[in-house]
Amino acid sequence: MSDPGGRGPAGTPDRYPPGTAVRTSRHDPPHHTRLPRYARGKRGTVVEPEGRSPLSDVNSQGRADPPLEQVYAVSFAASELWGRGEHHVVLDLFESYLEDDPQ
């Protein structure tokens, strides 16, 4: 991580503070992504921002201009991800993988 969490560009607050309900993107890109297929279109809760990092989707394409994005620790119920299980799973996900989930 290149920058500690808590603030976005030019000191703006992060888009998703801890406790925010989010849904992951359903996007299925034709290249590498750090959003696992089993976690696409799923509901979770932001645990905390983890800092900014170059977007690996762009980095994996050999481009030298990956944008810095906030990475969030997001908690999912196992039953949301796999249809069963009593535990929770935390994934580190880039901001562009997330959208608001009004539930």
PDB file of C-alpha atoms in Angstrom:
ATOM      1  CA  MET A   1       0.000   0.000   0.000  1.00  0.00           C
ATOM      2  CA  SER A   2       1.345   3.344  -0.920  1.00  0.00           C
ATOM      3  CA  ASP A   3      -0.765   5.565   1.293  1.00  0.00           C
ATOM      4  CA  PRO A   4      -2.564   4.920   4.558  1.00  0.00           C
ATOM      5  CA  GLY A   5      -6.335   4.790   4.435  1.00  0.00           C
ATOM      6  CA  GLY A   6      -8.758   7.407   5.581  1.00  0.00           C
ATOM      7  CA  ARG A   7      -8.368  10.106   2.942  1.00  0.00           C
ATOM      8  CA  GLY A   8      -8.853  10.196  -0.787  1.00  0.00           C
ATOM      9  CA  PRO A   9      -7.319  12.472  -3.401  1.00  0.00           C
ATOM     10  CA  ALA A  10      -6.709  16.019  -2.220  1.00  0.00           C
ATOM     11  CA  GLY A  11      -7.696  15.062   1.334  1.00  0.00           C
ATOM     12  CA  THR A  12     -11.288  14.115   0.489  1.00  0.00           C
ATOM     13  CA  PRO A  13     -12.899  11.471   2.714  1.00  0.00           C
ATOM     14  CA  ASP A  14     -12.948   7.885   1.483  1.00  0.00           C
ATOM     15  CA  ARG A  15     -16.105   6.974  -0.404  1.00  0.00           C
ATOM     16  CA  TYR A  16     -16.958   4.071   1.910  1.00  0.00           C
ATOM     17  CA  PRO A  17     -16.440   4.586   5.642  1.00  0.00           C
ATOM     18  CA  PRO A  18     -16.415   1.530   7.948  1.00  0.00           C
ATOM     19  CA  GLY A  19     -19.874  -0.015   8.302  1.00  0.00           C
ATOM     20  CA  THR A  20     -21.058   0.959   4.810  1.00  0.00           C
ATOM     21  CA  ALA A  21     -23.202  -1.658   3.041  1.00  0.00           C
ATOM     22  CA  VAL A  22     -21.789  -2.345  -0.430  1.00  0.00           C
ATOM     23  CA  ARG A  23     -22.396  -4.658  -3.353  1.00  0.00           C
ATOM     24  CA  THR A  24     -19.611  -5.893  -5.598  1.00  0.00           C
ATOM     25  CA  SER A  25     -19.609  -5.413  -9.340  1.00  0.00           C
ATOM     26  CA  ARG A  26     -20.933  -8.160 -11.639  1.00  0.00           C
ATOM     27  CA  HIS A  27     -18.424  -7.107 -14.284  1.00  0.00           C
ATOM     28  CA  ASP A  28     -16.532  -9.992 -15.942  1.00  0.00           C
ATOM     29  CA  PRO A  29     -13.540  -8.381 -17.638  1.00  0.00           C
ATOM     30  CA  PRO A  30     -11.511 -10.168 -20.326  1.00  0.00           C
ATOM     31  CA  HIS A  31      -8.326  -9.639 -18.301  1.00  0.00           C
ATOM     32  CA  HIS A  32      -6.948 -10.239 -14.833  1.00  0.00           C
ATOM     33  CA  THR A  33      -8.951  -8.832 -11.925  1.00  0.00           C
ATOM     34  CA  ARG A  34      -8.588  -9.090  -8.154  1.00  0.00           C
ATOM     35  CA  LEU A  35     -12.361  -9.452  -7.769  1.00  0.00           C
ATOM     36  CA  PRO A  36     -12.947 -13.195  -7.385  1.00  0.00           C
ATOM     37  CA  ARG A  37     -15.726 -14.649  -9.524  1.00  0.00           C
ATOM     38  CA  TYR A  38     -17.436 -16.090  -6.420  1.00  0.00           C
ATOM     39  CA  ALA A  39     -17.671 -12.584  -4.936  1.00  0.00           C
ATOM     40  CA  ARG A  40     -19.254 -10.809  -7.908  1.00  0.00           C
ATOM     41  CA  GLY A  41     -22.667  -9.223  -7.309  1.00  0.00           C
ATOM     42  CA  LYS A  42     -22.511 -10.026  -3.572  1.00  0.00           C
ATOM     43  CA  ARG A  43     -23.435  -7.904  -0.579  1.00  0.00           C
ATOM     44  CA  GLY A  44     -20.892  -7.066   2.102  1.00  0.00           C
ATOM     45  CA  THR A  45     -19.923  -4.501   4.707  1.00  0.00           C
ATOM     46  CA  VAL A  46     -16.835  -2.310   4.664  1.00  0.00           C
ATOM     47  CA  VAL A  47     -14.599  -3.102   7.627  1.00  0.00           C
ATOM     48  CA  GLU A  48     -11.954  -0.450   6.993  1.00  0.00           C
ATOM     49  CA  PRO A  49      -9.996   1.333   4.288  1.00  0.00           C
ATOM     50  CA  GLU A  50      -6.545  -0.181   3.815  1.00  0.00           C
ATOM     51  CA  GLY A  51      -4.793   2.469   1.779  1.00  0.00           C
ATOM     52  CA  ARG A  52      -4.303   3.291  -1.856  1.00  0.00           C
ATOM     53  CA  SER A  53      -2.643   0.985  -4.321  1.00  0.00           C
ATOM     54  CA  PRO A  54      -2.161   0.873  -8.123  1.00  0.00           C
ATOM     55  CA  LEU A  55      -5.223  -0.819  -9.658  1.00  0.00           C
ATOM     56  CA  SER A  56      -3.932  -4.295 -10.445  1.00  0.00           C
ATOM     57  CA  ASP A  57      -6.401  -4.784 -13.314  1.00  0.00           C
ATOM     58  CA  VAL A  58      -4.553  -2.059 -15.244  1.00  0.00           C
ATOM     59  CA  ASN A  59      -1.127  -3.120 -13.973  1.00  0.00           C
ATOM     60  CA  SER A  60      -1.659  -6.675 -15.267  1.00  0.00           C
ATOM     61  CA  GLN A  61      -2.189  -5.356 -18.794  1.00  0.00           C
ATOM     62  CA  GLY A  62       1.362  -4.034 -18.834  1.00  0.00           C
ATOM     63  CA  ARG A  63       0.250  -0.433 -18.726  1.00  0.00           C
ATOM     64  CA  ALA A  64       2.409   2.004 -16.826  1.00  0.00           C
ATOM     65  CA  ASP A  65      -0.463   4.266 -15.808  1.00  0.00           C
ATOM     66  CA  PRO A  66      -2.532   2.344 -13.236  1.00  0.00           C
ATOM     67  CA  PRO A  67      -4.648   4.714 -11.157  1.00  0.00           C
ATOM     68  CA  LEU A  68      -4.209   4.695  -7.402  1.00  0.00           C
ATOM     69  CA  GLU A  69      -7.381   3.418  -5.780  1.00  0.00           C
ATOM     70  CA  GLN A  70      -8.463   2.917  -2.227  1.00  0.00           C
ATOM     71  CA  VAL A  71      -8.537  -0.727  -1.159  1.00  0.00           C
ATOM     72  CA  TYR A  72     -11.164  -1.726   1.396  1.00  0.00           C
ATOM     73  CA  ALA A  73     -11.418  -4.721   3.687  1.00  0.00           C
ATOM     74  CA  VAL A  74     -14.976  -5.951   3.047  1.00  0.00           C
ATOM     75  CA  SER A  75     -16.707  -8.594   5.162  1.00  0.00           C
ATOM     76  CA  PHE A  76     -19.106 -11.087   3.559  1.00  0.00           C
ATOM     77  CA  ALA A  77     -21.258 -13.755   5.167  1.00  0.00           C
ATOM     78  CA  ALA A  78     -20.117 -17.133   3.859  1.00  0.00           C
ATOM     79  CA  SER A  79     -23.761 -17.877   3.068  1.00  0.00           C
ATOM     80  CA  GLU A  80     -23.800 -14.815   0.762  1.00  0.00           C
ATOM     81  CA  LEU A  81     -20.737 -16.050  -1.129  1.00  0.00           C
ATOM     82  CA  TRP A  82     -21.400 -19.795  -1.268  1.00  0.00           C
ATOM     83  CA  GLY A  83     -25.006 -20.289  -0.104  1.00  0.00           C
ATOM     84  CA  ARG A  84     -24.006 -21.858   3.214  1.00  0.00           C
ATOM     85  CA  GLY A  85     -21.698 -21.426   6.190  1.00  0.00           C
ATOM     86  CA  GLU A  86     -21.931 -19.646   9.524  1.00  0.00           C
ATOM     87  CA  HIS A  87     -18.699 -17.639   9.310  1.00  0.00           C
ATOM     88  CA  HIS A  88     -17.631 -14.426   7.607  1.00  0.00           C
ATOM     89  CA  VAL A  89     -14.911 -13.871   5.019  1.00  0.00           C
ATOM     90  CA  VAL A  90     -12.964 -10.635   4.585  1.00  0.00           C
ATOM     91  CA  LEU A  91     -11.684  -9.710   1.111  1.00  0.00           C
ATOM     92  CA  ASP A  92      -9.456  -6.783   0.154  1.00  0.00           C
ATOM     93  CA  LEU A  93     -11.184  -5.082  -2.778  1.00  0.00           C
ATOM     94  CA  PHE A  94     -10.479  -2.021  -4.899  1.00  0.00           C
ATOM     95  CA  GLU A  95     -13.007   0.817  -4.732  1.00  0.00           C
ATOM     96  CA  SER A  96     -13.986   0.418  -8.412  1.00  0.00           C
ATOM     97  CA  TYR A  97     -15.257  -3.095  -7.607  1.00  0.00           C
ATOM     98  CA  LEU A  98     -17.824  -1.676  -5.151  1.00  0.00           C
ATOM     99  CA  GLU A  99     -21.102   0.199  -5.335  1.00  0.00           C
ATOM    100  CA  ASP A 100     -23.550   1.446  -2.736  1.00  0.00           C
ATOM    101  CA  ASP A 101     -26.043  -1.146  -1.532  1.00  0.00           C
ATOM    102  CA  PRO A 102     -29.162   0.487  -0.122  1.00  0.00           C
ATOM    103  CA  GLN A 103     -30.418  -3.054   0.831  1.00  0.00           C
TER     104      GLN A 103
END
